[in-house]
CSV table of C-alpha atoms in Angstrom, one decimal:
chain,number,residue,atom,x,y,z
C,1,UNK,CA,133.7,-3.0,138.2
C,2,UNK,CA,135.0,-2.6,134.6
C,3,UNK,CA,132.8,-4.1,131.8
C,4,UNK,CA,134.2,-5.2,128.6
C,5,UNK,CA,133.3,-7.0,125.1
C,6,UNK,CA,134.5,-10.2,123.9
C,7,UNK,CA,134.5,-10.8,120.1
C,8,UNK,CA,133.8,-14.8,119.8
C,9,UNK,CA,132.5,-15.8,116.1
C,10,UNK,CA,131.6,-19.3,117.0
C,11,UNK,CA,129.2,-21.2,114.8
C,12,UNK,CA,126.7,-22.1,116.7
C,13,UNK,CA,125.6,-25.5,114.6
C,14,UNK,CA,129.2,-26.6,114.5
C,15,UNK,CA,128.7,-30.1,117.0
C,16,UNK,CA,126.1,-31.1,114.1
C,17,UNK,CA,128.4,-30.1,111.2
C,18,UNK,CA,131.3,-32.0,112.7
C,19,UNK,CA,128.6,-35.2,112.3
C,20,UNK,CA,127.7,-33.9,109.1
C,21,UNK,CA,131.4,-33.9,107.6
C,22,UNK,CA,131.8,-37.5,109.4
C,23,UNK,CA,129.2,-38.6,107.5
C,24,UNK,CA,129.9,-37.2,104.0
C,25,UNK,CA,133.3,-39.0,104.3
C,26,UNK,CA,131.9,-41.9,105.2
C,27,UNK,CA,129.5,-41.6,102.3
C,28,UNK,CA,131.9,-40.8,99.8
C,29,UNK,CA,134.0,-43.4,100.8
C,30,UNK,CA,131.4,-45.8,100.1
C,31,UNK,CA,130.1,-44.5,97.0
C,32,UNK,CA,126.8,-44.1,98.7
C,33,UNK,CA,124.3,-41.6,97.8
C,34,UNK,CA,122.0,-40.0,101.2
C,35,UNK,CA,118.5,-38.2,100.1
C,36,UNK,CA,116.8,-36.2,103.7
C,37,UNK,CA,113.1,-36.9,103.0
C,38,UNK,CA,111.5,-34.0,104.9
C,39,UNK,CA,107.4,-33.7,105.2
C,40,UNK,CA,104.4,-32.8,107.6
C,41,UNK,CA,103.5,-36.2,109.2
C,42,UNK,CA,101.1,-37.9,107.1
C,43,UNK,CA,102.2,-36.4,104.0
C,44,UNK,CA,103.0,-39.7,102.1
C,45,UNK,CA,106.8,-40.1,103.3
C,46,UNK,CA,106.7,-43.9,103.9
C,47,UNK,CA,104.2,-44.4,101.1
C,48,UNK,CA,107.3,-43.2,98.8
C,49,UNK,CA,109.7,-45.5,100.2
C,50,UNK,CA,107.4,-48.4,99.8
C,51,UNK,CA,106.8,-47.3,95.8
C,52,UNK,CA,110.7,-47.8,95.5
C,53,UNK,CA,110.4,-51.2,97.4
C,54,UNK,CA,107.6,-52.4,94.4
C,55,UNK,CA,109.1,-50.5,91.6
C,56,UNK,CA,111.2,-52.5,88.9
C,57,UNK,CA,112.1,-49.3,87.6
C,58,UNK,CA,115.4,-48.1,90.0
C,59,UNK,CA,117.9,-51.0,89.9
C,60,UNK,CA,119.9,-49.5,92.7
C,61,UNK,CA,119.8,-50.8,96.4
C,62,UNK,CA,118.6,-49.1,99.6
C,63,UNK,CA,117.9,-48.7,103.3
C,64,UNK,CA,115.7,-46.5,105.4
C,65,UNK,CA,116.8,-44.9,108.9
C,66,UNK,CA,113.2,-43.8,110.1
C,67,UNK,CA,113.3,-41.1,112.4
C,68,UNK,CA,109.9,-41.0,114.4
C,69,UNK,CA,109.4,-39.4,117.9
C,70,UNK,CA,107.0,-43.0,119.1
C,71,UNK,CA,107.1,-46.5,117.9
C,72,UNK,CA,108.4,-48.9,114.9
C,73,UNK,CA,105.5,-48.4,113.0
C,74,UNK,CA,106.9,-47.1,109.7
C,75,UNK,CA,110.0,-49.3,110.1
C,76,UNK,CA,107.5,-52.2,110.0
C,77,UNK,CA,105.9,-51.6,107.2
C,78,UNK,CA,108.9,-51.3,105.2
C,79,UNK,CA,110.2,-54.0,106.4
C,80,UNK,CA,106.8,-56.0,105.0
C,81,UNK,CA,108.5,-55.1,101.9
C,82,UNK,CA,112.2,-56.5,102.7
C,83,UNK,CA,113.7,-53.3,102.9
C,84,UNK,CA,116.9,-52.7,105.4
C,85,UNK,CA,115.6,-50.6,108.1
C,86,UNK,CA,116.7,-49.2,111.1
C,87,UNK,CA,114.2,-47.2,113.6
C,88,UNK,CA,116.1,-44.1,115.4
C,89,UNK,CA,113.5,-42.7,117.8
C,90,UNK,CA,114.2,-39.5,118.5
C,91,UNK,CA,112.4,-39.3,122.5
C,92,UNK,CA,110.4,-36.6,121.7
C,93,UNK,CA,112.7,-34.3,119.8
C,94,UNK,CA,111.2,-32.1,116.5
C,95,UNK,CA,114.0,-33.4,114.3
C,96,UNK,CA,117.1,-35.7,113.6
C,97,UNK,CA,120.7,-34.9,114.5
C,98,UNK,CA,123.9,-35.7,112.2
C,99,UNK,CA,125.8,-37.6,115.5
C,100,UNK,CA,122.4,-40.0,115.4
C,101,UNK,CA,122.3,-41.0,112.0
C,102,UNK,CA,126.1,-40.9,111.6
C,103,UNK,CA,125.7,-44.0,114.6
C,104,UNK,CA,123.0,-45.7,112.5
C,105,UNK,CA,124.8,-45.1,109.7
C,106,UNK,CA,128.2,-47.3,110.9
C,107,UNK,CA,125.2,-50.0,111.7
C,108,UNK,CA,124.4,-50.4,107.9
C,109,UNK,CA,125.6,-52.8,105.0
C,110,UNK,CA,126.8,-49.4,103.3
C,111,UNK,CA,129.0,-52.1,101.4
C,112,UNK,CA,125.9,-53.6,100.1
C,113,UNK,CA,123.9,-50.3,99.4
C,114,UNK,CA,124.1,-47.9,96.8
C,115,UNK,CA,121.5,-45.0,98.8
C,116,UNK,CA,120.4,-44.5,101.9
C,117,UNK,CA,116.8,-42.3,103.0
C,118,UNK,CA,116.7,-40.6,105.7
C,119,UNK,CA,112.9,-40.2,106.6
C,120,UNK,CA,112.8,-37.5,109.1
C,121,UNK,CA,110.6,-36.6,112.0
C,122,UNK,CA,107.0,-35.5,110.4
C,123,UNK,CA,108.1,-31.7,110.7
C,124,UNK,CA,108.3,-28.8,108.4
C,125,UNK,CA,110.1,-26.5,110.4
C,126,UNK,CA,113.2,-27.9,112.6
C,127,UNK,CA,114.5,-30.7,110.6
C,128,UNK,CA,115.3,-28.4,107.9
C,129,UNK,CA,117.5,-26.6,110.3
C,130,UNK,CA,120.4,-29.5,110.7
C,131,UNK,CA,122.1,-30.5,108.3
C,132,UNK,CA,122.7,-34.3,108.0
C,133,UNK,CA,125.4,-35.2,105.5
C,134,UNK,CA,122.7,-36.0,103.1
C,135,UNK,CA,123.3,-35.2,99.4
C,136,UNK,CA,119.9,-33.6,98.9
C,137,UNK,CA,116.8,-33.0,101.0
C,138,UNK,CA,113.7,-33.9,99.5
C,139,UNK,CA,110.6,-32.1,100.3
C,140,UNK,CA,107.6,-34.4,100.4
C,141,UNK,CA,103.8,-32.6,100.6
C,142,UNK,CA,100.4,-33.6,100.3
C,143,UNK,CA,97.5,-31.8,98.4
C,144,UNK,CA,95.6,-31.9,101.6
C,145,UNK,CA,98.0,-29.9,103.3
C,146,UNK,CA,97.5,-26.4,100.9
C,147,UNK,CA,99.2,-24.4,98.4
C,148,UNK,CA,101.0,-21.5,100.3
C,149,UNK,CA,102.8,-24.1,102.5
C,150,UNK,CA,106.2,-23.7,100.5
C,151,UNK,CA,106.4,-20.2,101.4
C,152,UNK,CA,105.0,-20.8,105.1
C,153,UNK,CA,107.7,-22.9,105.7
C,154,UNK,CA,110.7,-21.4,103.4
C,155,UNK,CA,113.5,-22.7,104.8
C,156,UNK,CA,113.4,-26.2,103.5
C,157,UNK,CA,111.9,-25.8,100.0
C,158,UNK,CA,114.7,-23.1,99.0
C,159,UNK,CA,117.3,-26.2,100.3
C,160,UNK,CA,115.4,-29.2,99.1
C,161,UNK,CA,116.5,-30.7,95.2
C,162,UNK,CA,113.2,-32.0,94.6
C,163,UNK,CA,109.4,-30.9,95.6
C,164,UNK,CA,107.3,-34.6,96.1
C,165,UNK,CA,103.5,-33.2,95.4
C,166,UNK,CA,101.7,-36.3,97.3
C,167,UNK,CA,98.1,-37.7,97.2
C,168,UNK,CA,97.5,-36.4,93.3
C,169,UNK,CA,94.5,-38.9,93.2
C,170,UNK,CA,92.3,-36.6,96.1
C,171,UNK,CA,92.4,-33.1,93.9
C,172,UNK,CA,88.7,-34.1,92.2
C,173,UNK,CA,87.4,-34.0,95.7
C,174,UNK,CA,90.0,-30.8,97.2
C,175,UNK,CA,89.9,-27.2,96.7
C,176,UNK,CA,94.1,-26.9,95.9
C,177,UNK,CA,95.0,-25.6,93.1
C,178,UNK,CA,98.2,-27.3,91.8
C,179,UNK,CA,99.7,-24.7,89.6
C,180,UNK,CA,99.2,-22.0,92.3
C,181,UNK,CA,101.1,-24.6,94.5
C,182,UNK,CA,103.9,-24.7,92.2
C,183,UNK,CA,104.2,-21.2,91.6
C,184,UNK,CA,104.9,-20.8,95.0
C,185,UNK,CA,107.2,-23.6,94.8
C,186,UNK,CA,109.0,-21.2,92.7
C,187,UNK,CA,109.4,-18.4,94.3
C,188,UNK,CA,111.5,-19.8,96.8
C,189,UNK,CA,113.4,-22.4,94.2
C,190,UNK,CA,113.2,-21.6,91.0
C,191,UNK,CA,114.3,-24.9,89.3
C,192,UNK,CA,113.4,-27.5,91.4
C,193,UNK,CA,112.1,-30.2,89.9
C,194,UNK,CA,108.3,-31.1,91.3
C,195,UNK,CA,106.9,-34.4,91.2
C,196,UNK,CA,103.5,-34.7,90.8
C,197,UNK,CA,102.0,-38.5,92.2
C,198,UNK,CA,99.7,-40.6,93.9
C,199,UNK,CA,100.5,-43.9,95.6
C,200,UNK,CA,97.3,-45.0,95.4
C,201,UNK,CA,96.7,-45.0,91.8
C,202,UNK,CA,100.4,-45.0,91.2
C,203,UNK,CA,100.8,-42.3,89.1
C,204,UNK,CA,103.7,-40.5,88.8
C,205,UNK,CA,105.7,-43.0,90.9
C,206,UNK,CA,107.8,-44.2,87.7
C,207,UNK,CA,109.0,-40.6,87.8
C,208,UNK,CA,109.9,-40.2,91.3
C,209,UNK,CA,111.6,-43.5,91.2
C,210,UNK,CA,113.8,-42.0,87.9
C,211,UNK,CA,114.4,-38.8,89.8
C,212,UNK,CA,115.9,-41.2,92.8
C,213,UNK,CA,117.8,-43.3,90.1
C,214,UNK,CA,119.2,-40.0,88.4
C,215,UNK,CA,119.9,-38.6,91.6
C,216,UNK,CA,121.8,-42.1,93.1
C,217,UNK,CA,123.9,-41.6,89.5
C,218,UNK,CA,124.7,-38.4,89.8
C,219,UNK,CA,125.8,-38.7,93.6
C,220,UNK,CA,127.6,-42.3,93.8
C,221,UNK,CA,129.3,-42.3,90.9
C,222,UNK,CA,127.7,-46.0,90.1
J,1,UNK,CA,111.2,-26.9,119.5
J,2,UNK,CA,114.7,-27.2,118.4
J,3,UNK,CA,115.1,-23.7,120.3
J,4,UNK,CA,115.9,-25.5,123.5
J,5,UNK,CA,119.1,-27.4,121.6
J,6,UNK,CA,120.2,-24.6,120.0
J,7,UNK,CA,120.1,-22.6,123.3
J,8,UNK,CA,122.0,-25.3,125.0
J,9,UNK,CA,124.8,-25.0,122.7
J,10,UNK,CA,124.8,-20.8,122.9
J,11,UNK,CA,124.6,-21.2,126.6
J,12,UNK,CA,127.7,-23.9,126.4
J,13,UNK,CA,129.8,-22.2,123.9
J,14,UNK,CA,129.4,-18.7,126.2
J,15,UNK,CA,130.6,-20.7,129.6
J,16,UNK,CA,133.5,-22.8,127.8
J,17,UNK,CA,135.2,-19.7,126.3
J,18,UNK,CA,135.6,-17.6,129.7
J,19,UNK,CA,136.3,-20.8,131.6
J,20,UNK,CA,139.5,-20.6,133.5
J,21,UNK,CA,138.6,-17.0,134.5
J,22,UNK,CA,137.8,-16.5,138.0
J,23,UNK,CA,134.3,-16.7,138.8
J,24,UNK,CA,133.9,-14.8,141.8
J,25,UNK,CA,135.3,-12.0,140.1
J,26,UNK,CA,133.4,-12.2,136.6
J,27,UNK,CA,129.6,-12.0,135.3
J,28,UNK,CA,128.6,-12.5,132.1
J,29,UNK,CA,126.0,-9.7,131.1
J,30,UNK,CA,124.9,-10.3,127.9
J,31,UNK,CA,125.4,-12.7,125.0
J,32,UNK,CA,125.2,-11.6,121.3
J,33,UNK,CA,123.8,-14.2,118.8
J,34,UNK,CA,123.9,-13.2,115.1
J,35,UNK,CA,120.4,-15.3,113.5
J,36,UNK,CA,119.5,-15.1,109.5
J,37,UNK,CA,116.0,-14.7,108.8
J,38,UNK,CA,115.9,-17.9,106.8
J,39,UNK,CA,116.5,-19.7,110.2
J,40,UNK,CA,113.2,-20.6,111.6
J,41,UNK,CA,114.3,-20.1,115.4
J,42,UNK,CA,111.9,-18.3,117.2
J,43,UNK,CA,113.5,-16.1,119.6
J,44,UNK,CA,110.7,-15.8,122.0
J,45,UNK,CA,111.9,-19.6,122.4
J,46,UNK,CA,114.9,-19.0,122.5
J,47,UNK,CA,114.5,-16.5,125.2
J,48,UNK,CA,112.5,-18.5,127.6
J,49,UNK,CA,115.2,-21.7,127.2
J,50,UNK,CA,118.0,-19.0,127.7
J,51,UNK,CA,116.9,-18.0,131.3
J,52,UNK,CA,116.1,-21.6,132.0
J,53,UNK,CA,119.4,-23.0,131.2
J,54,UNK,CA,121.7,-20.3,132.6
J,55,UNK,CA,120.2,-20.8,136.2
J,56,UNK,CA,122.5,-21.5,138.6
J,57,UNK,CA,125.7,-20.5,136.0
J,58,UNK,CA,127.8,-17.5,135.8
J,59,UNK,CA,125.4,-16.3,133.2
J,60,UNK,CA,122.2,-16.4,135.5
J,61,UNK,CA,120.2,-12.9,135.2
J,62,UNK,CA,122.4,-12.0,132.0
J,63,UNK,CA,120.4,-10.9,128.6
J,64,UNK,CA,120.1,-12.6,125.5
J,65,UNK,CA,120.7,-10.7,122.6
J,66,UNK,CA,119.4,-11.7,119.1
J,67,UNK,CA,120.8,-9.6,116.2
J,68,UNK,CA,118.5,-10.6,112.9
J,69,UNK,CA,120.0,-10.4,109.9
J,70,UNK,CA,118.5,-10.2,106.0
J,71,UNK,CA,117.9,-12.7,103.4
J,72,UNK,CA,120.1,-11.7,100.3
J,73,UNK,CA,119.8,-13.1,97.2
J,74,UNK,CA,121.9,-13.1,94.6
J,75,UNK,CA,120.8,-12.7,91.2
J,76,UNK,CA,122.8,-15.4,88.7
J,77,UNK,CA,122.1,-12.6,85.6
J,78,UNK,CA,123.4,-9.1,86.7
J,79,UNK,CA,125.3,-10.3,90.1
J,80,UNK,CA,123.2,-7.7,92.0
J,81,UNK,CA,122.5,-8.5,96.2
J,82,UNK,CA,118.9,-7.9,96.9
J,83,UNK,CA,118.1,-7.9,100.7
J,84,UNK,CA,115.0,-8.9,102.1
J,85,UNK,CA,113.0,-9.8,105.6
J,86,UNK,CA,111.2,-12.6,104.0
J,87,UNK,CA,112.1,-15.2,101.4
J,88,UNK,CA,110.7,-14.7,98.0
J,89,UNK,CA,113.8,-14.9,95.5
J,90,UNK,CA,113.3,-12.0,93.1
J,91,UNK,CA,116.2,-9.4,91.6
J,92,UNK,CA,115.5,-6.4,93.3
J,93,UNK,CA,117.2,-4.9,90.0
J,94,UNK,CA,116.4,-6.9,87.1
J,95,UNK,CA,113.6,-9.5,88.4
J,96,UNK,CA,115.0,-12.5,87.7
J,97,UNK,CA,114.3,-15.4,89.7
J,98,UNK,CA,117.4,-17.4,88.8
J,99,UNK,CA,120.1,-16.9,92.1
J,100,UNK,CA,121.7,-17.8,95.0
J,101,UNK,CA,120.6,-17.5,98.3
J,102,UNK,CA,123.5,-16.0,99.8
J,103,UNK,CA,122.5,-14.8,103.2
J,104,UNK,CA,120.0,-15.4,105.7
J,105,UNK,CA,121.2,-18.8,107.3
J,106,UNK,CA,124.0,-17.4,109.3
J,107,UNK,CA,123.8,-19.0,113.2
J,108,UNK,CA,126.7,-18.0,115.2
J,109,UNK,CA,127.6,-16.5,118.8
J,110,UNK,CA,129.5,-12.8,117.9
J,111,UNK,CA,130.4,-11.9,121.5
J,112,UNK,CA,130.0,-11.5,125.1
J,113,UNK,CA,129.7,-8.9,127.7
J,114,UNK,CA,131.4,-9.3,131.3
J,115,UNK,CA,131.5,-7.3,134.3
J,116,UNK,CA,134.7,-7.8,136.3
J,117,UNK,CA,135.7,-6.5,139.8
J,118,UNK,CA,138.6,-4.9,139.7
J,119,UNK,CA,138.9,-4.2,143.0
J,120,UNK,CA,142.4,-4.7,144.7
J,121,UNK,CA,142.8,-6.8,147.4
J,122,UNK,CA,145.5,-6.7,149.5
């Protein structure tokens, strides 16, 4: 019995990135931008989505592939507010996969569209792990959810673009301190720009719909 | 629990590259996984999907080896690496804050270790 080591080097996420590069082509050649919306569930991720829906502010259109592990809920409430949406259900898995949104993807209007969101399982661990073919991942958190979690959960807030700070309207009645929140935002991305709002009262919402606007800009070349 | 699909494609990529070789004759003994600390894979997990999902393969009863590897940032003002087990971005020369994270996400199989008879049979 001889025993001997083979060298192999293979990247183990490579199935996904071969999605991923699909779908950056597909984008490009479209001239349509992709933001990853990544956030505990409950955290305010459909609430966003339906802000852009109402807001006169971002003259750019969009459509939503909700990734949930059960039901059509969040597809249906965006569609309430006529946005394109597709529902991919992800049977139970913590996260989506490039190869399933890269299908969804072929199944828009991309022709029509000028950004697509990607609201991803309520998670803040895995679906930071695969990369989609988005153009930025956005982290999304609520107040409720406390200050340290940026540096609980490193991973995606040193990847993500832009920090969403949800629910601004509960702090009167919560014990989070929003600048200790930040500063831990920071130590993991320094310049990342965080958005402070509240969908309730609406504030901050004109900003996050300029950041999207900016962003779509920046990324489509519109 | 995206160990279990991250297992499934270390225990696929092990089996596809010594396909072809005779399997009466060769064991896998161990596979070598190289993991950044920036990954949030839990190797426990990992461990537990790995003996589940080599039953009944060449690589049943073989050992999973995880090799961890640091988070290096490096620093945009004096180029310096820092290296580091968990992720707080700092200069470990000059303290900035402003850098790339330039290590700590790496995911790949680095090798394997097989047994094979060689006895002659004539």
């Amino acid at each position: 019995m001889t025993s001997r080591q083979i060298r192999v080097y293979k990247d183990l996420m490579g199935e996904n990135e071969k999605w991923a590069v699909e779908i950056r082509g597909l984008l490009a050649d479209k001239s349509v931008a992709m933001f990853n919306l990544i956030g505990s569930p409950g955290s305010g991720k459909t609430a966003l989505l339906e802000s852009l829906a109402q807001s006169e502010a971002g003259a750019f259109r969009f459509a939503v592939l909700e990734g949930d592990v059960e039901t059509t809920h969040d597809a249906e409430r965006l569609d309430r507010h006529n946005v394109i949406v597709s529902q991919l259900l992800s049977g139970g898995a913590c996260h989506l996969e490039a190869k399933l949104v890269h299908h969804a993807l072929r199944d828009l209007p991309l022709d029509e569209l000028d950004v697509v969101f990607v609201e991803n399982v309520g998670n803040l661990v895995c679906p930071a792990e695969f990369d989609i073919g988005e153009n930025a991942k956005v982290a999304v958190l609520s107040v409720t959810e406390g200050e340290d979690k940026p540096v609980k959960y490193p991973l995606l807030f040193t990847e993500a673009k832009a920090v969403v700070l949800t629910k601004t309207d509960l702090l009167p009645h919560l014990r989070f301190n929003i600048d200790e929140c930040v500063s831990y935002i920071r130590q993991v991305n320094a310049d990342v720009p965080v958005l402070k709002v509240s969908s309730q009262t609406g504030e901050g919402m004109d900003r996050w719909c300029g950041w999207v606007g900016q962003a779509v800009k920046a990324r489509s070349g519109r | 629990m995206h160990e279990f699909n991250i297992c499934q494609t270390i225990v696929d990529s092990a089996l596809a590259h010594i396909k072809g070789t005779d399997s009466s004759k060769v064991r896998l003994v161990k596979i070598t996984v190289v993991m950044g600390r920036l990954r949030q894979i839990v190797p426990d997990y990992l461990h537990s999907a790995y003996e589940l999902l080599t039953k009944g393969t060449i690589a049943e009863g073989s050992s999973l080896e995880i090799k961890l590897t640091p988070i290096v940032f490096t620093c945009d003002s004096c180029g310096q690496n820092t290296e580091s087990d968990k992720a707080r971005f700092r200069c470990g020369s000059c303290g900035s804050q402003r850098g790339q994270v330039s290590g700590g996400r790496e995911l790949y199989l680095e090798s394997l270790e097989v047994e094979e008879d060689d006895e002659q049979t004539d």
